[in-house]
Amino acid sequence: MKELVLVLDFGGQYKELIARGVRSQSVYSEIHPGSLSAREIKEMNPIGIILTGGPNSVYLPESPKCDPEIFKLGIPVLGICYGMQLMCYILGGEVQPGKKGEFGRVKATLKTSSPLFSGLQEQNTLLMSHRDQVTVLPDGFIGIAKTKDCPYAACENPSNKLYGVQFHPETEHTDNGEKILENFLYTICGAKGDYRLDDYIDSQVREIRERVGSERVLLALSGGVDSSVCASLLSKAIPGQLTCIFVDHGFMRENEGDEIEKAFSSQQLNFIRVNAQARFLEKLKGITDPEEKRKRIGEEFVRVFEEEAGKMGNIPFLAQGTIYPDIIESGGKLGDVIKSHHNVGGLPENLAFAEVIEPLSGLFKDEVRVLGKKLGLPSWLTERQPFPGPGLAVRVMGEVTEEKLAVLRRADAIMCEEIEKLKERPQQYFAVYTGAHSVGVKGDHRTYDGIIALRAVNTRDFMTCDYTPLSHKVLSRIASRITNEISGVSRVVYDITSKPPATVEWE
Ligand code: XMP
C-alpha cells in the first residue's frame, strides 16, 4: 500500500502548500478535516500527520480541536503554527497572545541536534505569521528554535515523535523549509517515497472511465495549461467521447483566440469555437465590482456551454480544468474567501449538466505541467504563463469596454514581446488597464490619458509571490513603446507589491 501523510485542516491558508510540499518529496498526501477521529486515522494507516495552521485561538471554546487520542497513536505528528499550539495546548502546555506577534520573515536560532533541523545552520530565516504563541511546553517537550519574540518557535517530544513549528516551513519565505519537511518525512516518519504522478494518471483514467461509461463529455477548453492538460487526460481516458468547446469571451490577449483555434483544430479532438464576445460585453455593461464581474462571466460561460450542449443532444458530463489552488482560494469550510475563481465560485446552482468532472482538482500547477508533458503535450502549451479564466476583464479595472480592452491588448502584447526577449522570464507578466487618468504632454499638447500598470511576478506556487525586479532598461523600453505606440496612454507604472498583501491579479 502507498505511503500516506495526512494533512489535518484547521482552516490555514497554506494547507495545500503543505500537501504539495509533501507530494513534491514523493510522498502521497491528502487533506482531511481536523476533526477526523483517531480511529478513522488509524484505519487510514498514515506514516505521518501534519496539523495545519489556522486563524483561531486554541484557548477559545469554539476554535477547532483535534481528537486528543491522535497523539497516542505512535504516528509522528508535525504541528504547524495553530497546529503546534493545538498540540501543546491539548497535551497540557499553555498558549497565550504574544506581546506583539510576528508577521513576515524573522531570524531564528535552531537547535540543529533535533532530527527536524538536521543538516541546517543554526541561524535560519523563517516565515512567521502569528499573534498567539506557546508560552509553556507540555511535559516531555523541549524547545528547539527561538526568535527574538518567540521563545518556542519550534518544539519536540522525540520519544513520542511529536514535533511543532510556530513558523511556516511550507512557504518559500522560510529558508530551507523543504529540508525541514524532508527531515520530518524521511527521518522522523521513515518514508521511502513511493508517490509518482503516473499513479495519478492511471487512477484518474480508471475513475473517468468508470464514471462516464459510454456517455459523451463536454470540456471547456480555454487553451490554458489546465484545460489543455484536462483535454489530453480525458482524450486518453475516453477517446472519441470528448467534445472541446472554446468559448471566445472576447477577453483573450492579442491574437490568442486564433492561435488556440489553430493549435487545437489540428488535434484529434472535436473542437468547437464559439464567438460569444458581444454577449459577454453586454453582461458586463455598467458592472464595476470585481466579484460581480467574475460571477457574471462564470455564469455566462456555463450558459454558453448549456446552449452548445443542447445543440449536440444529451451530453450529461461537463469537464473543467479546475486545479487544487482554485478550490482553496475560493474558500474551504474554514478558510476565508479571497477571490471567486470563475470555474468554481461562479458556477450557478441550477447547472443543467448532470455531473461535473474535474480530473485535475487534486493537483498543483507544477504537477499539472509535469502531467501534461507525460501525456505528450508540447511545451509551449504546458509551460504557458497562467491566464485567469475571466481573462482581461479582471485586468481592466472597473467597467469593461471594447475600447479599454483594445488599449490593454496592445499594451500587454508590447510587454510580452519585450519580456520574451529576455533570457530569464518571470512566471507571470502582464499589463493592467488601471482606469486612472493623468496629465501628460505629447508633442506640444497637454494630454489627459490613461495609466497602464505593468505586473511581473516570481513565484513557486502562486499562493505567495514576489514582484520581479525587472531592470530599469527593460521597464523604460516597455514604457516608452506603450506611450509612443498607443494613443490614449500617457503614463506607465510598475507594480512592486508582493503577495501577500496584494494578489497577482488586480481584481
Ligand atoms: P491571484 O490574483 O489570486 O492569482 O493572486 C493567483 C494566480 O491565479 C490566476 N487567477 C485565476 N485563474 N481563474 C483562473 O483560472 C481565475 O478567476 C483567476 N484569477 C486569478 C492568476 O493569474 C495567478 O496566476
mmCIF file with all atom_site columns, C-alpha atoms and ligand atoms in Angstrom, residues 226 294 326 329 338-343 365 386-391 394-395 428 430 457 462-463 465 499 502-507, ligand 1:
data_model
loop_
_atom_site.group_PDB
_atom_site.id
_atom_site.type_symbol
_atom_site.label_atom_id
_atom_site.label_alt_id
_atom_site.label_comp_id
_atom_site.label_asym_id
_atom_site.label_entity_id
_atom_site.label_seq_id
_atom_site.pdbx_PDB_ins_code
_atom_site.Cartn_x
_atom_site.Cartn_y
_atom_site.Cartn_z
_atom_site.occupancy
_atom_site.B_iso_or_equiv
_atom_site.pdbx_formal_charge
_atom_site.auth_seq_id
_atom_site.auth_comp_id
_atom_site.auth_asym_id
_atom_site.auth_atom_id
_atom_site.pdbx_PDB_model_num
ATOM   1  C CA  . ASP A 1 226 ? -5.113  23.416 -17.034 1.00 0.00 ? 226 ASP A CA  1
ATOM   2  C CA  . ARG A 1 294 ? -16.170 37.286 -12.163 1.00 0.00 ? 294 ARG A CA  1
ATOM   3  C CA  . ASP A 1 326 ? -8.647  27.238 -7.468  1.00 0.00 ? 326 ASP A CA  1
ATOM   4  C CA  . GLU A 1 329 ? -8.711  30.202 -2.896  1.00 0.00 ? 329 GLU A CA  1
ATOM   5  C CA  . ILE A 1 338 ? -10.284 35.504 -1.076  1.00 0.00 ? 338 ILE A CA  1
ATOM   6  C CA  . LYS A 1 339 ? -11.452 35.582 -4.659  1.00 0.00 ? 339 LYS A CA  1
ATOM   7  C CA  . SER A 1 340 ? -14.104 33.680 -6.608  1.00 0.00 ? 340 SER A CA  1
ATOM   8  C CA  . HIS A 1 341 ? -12.299 31.842 -9.358  1.00 0.00 ? 341 HIS A CA  1
ATOM   9  C CA  . HIS A 1 342 ? -14.645 31.730 -12.291 1.00 0.00 ? 342 HIS A CA  1
ATOM   10 C CA  . ASN A 1 343 ? -14.550 27.994 -12.641 1.00 0.00 ? 343 ASN A CA  1
ATOM   11 C CA  . LYS A 1 365 ? 0.068   23.838 -11.067 1.00 0.00 ? 365 LYS A CA  1
ATOM   12 C CA  . PRO A 1 386 ? -1.180  31.336 -16.268 1.00 0.00 ? 386 PRO A CA  1
ATOM   13 C CA  . PHE A 1 387 ? -4.084  33.401 -17.519 1.00 0.00 ? 387 PHE A CA  1
ATOM   14 C CA  . PRO A 1 388 ? -7.197  33.899 -15.403 1.00 0.00 ? 388 PRO A CA  1
ATOM   15 C CA  . GLY A 1 389 ? -10.447 32.390 -16.635 1.00 0.00 ? 389 GLY A CA  1
ATOM   16 C CA  . PRO A 1 390 ? -12.177 35.813 -16.766 1.00 0.00 ? 390 PRO A CA  1
ATOM   17 C CA  . GLY A 1 391 ? -9.228  36.995 -18.860 1.00 0.00 ? 391 GLY A CA  1
ATOM   18 C CA  . VAL A 1 394 ? -10.150 41.357 -14.466 1.00 0.00 ? 394 VAL A CA  1
ATOM   19 C CA  . ARG A 1 395 ? -7.234  43.383 -15.800 1.00 0.00 ? 395 ARG A CA  1
ATOM   20 C CA  . GLN A 1 428 ? 3.740   35.732 -14.922 1.00 0.00 ? 428 GLN A CA  1
ATOM   21 C CA  . PHE A 1 430 ? 1.055   41.318 -17.931 1.00 0.00 ? 430 PHE A CA  1
ATOM   22 C CA  . VAL A 1 457 ? 5.899   38.136 -10.511 1.00 0.00 ? 457 VAL A CA  1
ATOM   23 C CA  . PHE A 1 462 ? 1.121   31.449 -6.871  1.00 0.00 ? 462 PHE A CA  1
ATOM   24 C CA  . MET A 1 463 ? -0.083  31.240 -3.276  1.00 0.00 ? 463 MET A CA  1
ATOM   25 C CA  . CYS A 1 465 ? 4.816   35.671 -4.792  1.00 0.00 ? 465 CYS A CA  1
ATOM   26 C CA  . LYS A 1 499 ? 1.545   38.617 -2.458  1.00 0.00 ? 499 LYS A CA  1
ATOM   27 C CA  . ALA A 1 502 ? -1.567  42.063 -2.820  1.00 0.00 ? 502 ALA A CA  1
ATOM   28 C CA  . THR A 1 503 ? -2.838  39.320 -5.126  1.00 0.00 ? 503 THR A CA  1
ATOM   29 C CA  . VAL A 1 504 ? -1.296  38.631 -8.535  1.00 0.00 ? 504 VAL A CA  1
ATOM   30 C CA  . GLU A 1 505 ? -4.307  39.952 -10.432 1.00 0.00 ? 505 GLU A CA  1
ATOM   31 C CA  . TRP A 1 506 ? -5.603  43.407 -9.683  1.00 0.00 ? 506 TRP A CA  1
ATOM   32 C CA  . GLU A 1 507 ? -9.222  42.295 -9.453  1.00 0.00 ? 507 GLU A CA  1
HETATM 33 P P1  . XMP B 2 .   ? -4.305  35.862 -7.553  1.00 0.00 ? 1   XMP B P1  1
HETATM 34 O O1  . XMP B 2 .   ? -4.743  37.098 -8.253  1.00 0.00 ? 1   XMP B O1  1
HETATM 35 O O2  . XMP B 2 .   ? -5.429  35.150 -6.858  1.00 0.00 ? 1   XMP B O2  1
HETATM 36 O O3  . XMP B 2 .   ? -3.795  34.893 -8.693  1.00 0.00 ? 1   XMP B O3  1
HETATM 37 O O4  . XMP B 2 .   ? -3.123  36.086 -6.649  1.00 0.00 ? 1   XMP B O4  1
HETATM 38 C C1  . XMP B 2 .   ? -3.104  33.694 -8.493  1.00 0.00 ? 1   XMP B C1  1
HETATM 39 C C2  . XMP B 2 .   ? -2.986  33.032 -9.827  1.00 0.00 ? 1   XMP B C2  1
HETATM 40 O O5  . XMP B 2 .   ? -4.279  32.624 -10.283 1.00 0.00 ? 1   XMP B O5  1
HETATM 41 C C3  . XMP B 2 .   ? -4.602  33.252 -11.510 1.00 0.00 ? 1   XMP B C3  1
HETATM 42 N N1  . XMP B 2 .   ? -6.024  33.610 -11.456 1.00 0.00 ? 1   XMP B N1  1
HETATM 43 C C4  . XMP B 2 .   ? -7.014  32.869 -11.977 1.00 0.00 ? 1   XMP B C4  1
HETATM 44 N N2  . XMP B 2 .   ? -7.018  31.705 -12.654 1.00 0.00 ? 1   XMP B N2  1
HETATM 45 N N3  . XMP B 2 .   ? -9.370  31.798 -12.859 1.00 0.00 ? 1   XMP B N3  1
HETATM 46 C C5  . XMP B 2 .   ? -8.194  31.177 -13.091 1.00 0.00 ? 1   XMP B C5  1
HETATM 47 O O6  . XMP B 2 .   ? -8.204  30.103 -13.702 1.00 0.00 ? 1   XMP B O6  1
HETATM 48 C C6  . XMP B 2 .   ? -9.460  32.964 -12.194 1.00 0.00 ? 1   XMP B C6  1
HETATM 49 O O7  . XMP B 2 .   ? -10.529 33.521 -11.998 1.00 0.00 ? 1   XMP B O7  1
HETATM 50 C C7  . XMP B 2 .   ? -8.219  33.520 -11.728 1.00 0.00 ? 1   XMP B C7  1
HETATM 51 N N4  . XMP B 2 .   ? -7.913  34.645 -11.021 1.00 0.00 ? 1   XMP B N4  1
HETATM 52 C C8  . XMP B 2 .   ? -6.571  34.655 -10.856 1.00 0.00 ? 1   XMP B C8  1
HETATM 53 C C9  . XMP B 2 .   ? -3.701  34.466 -11.590 1.00 0.00 ? 1   XMP B C9  1
HETATM 54 O O8  . XMP B 2 .   ? -3.481  34.877 -12.932 1.00 0.00 ? 1   XMP B O8  1
HETATM 55 C C10 . XMP B 2 .   ? -2.457  33.953 -10.910 1.00 0.00 ? 1   XMP B C10 1
HETATM 56 O O9  . XMP B 2 .   ? -1.679  33.184 -11.776 1.00 0.00 ? 1   XMP B O9  1
#
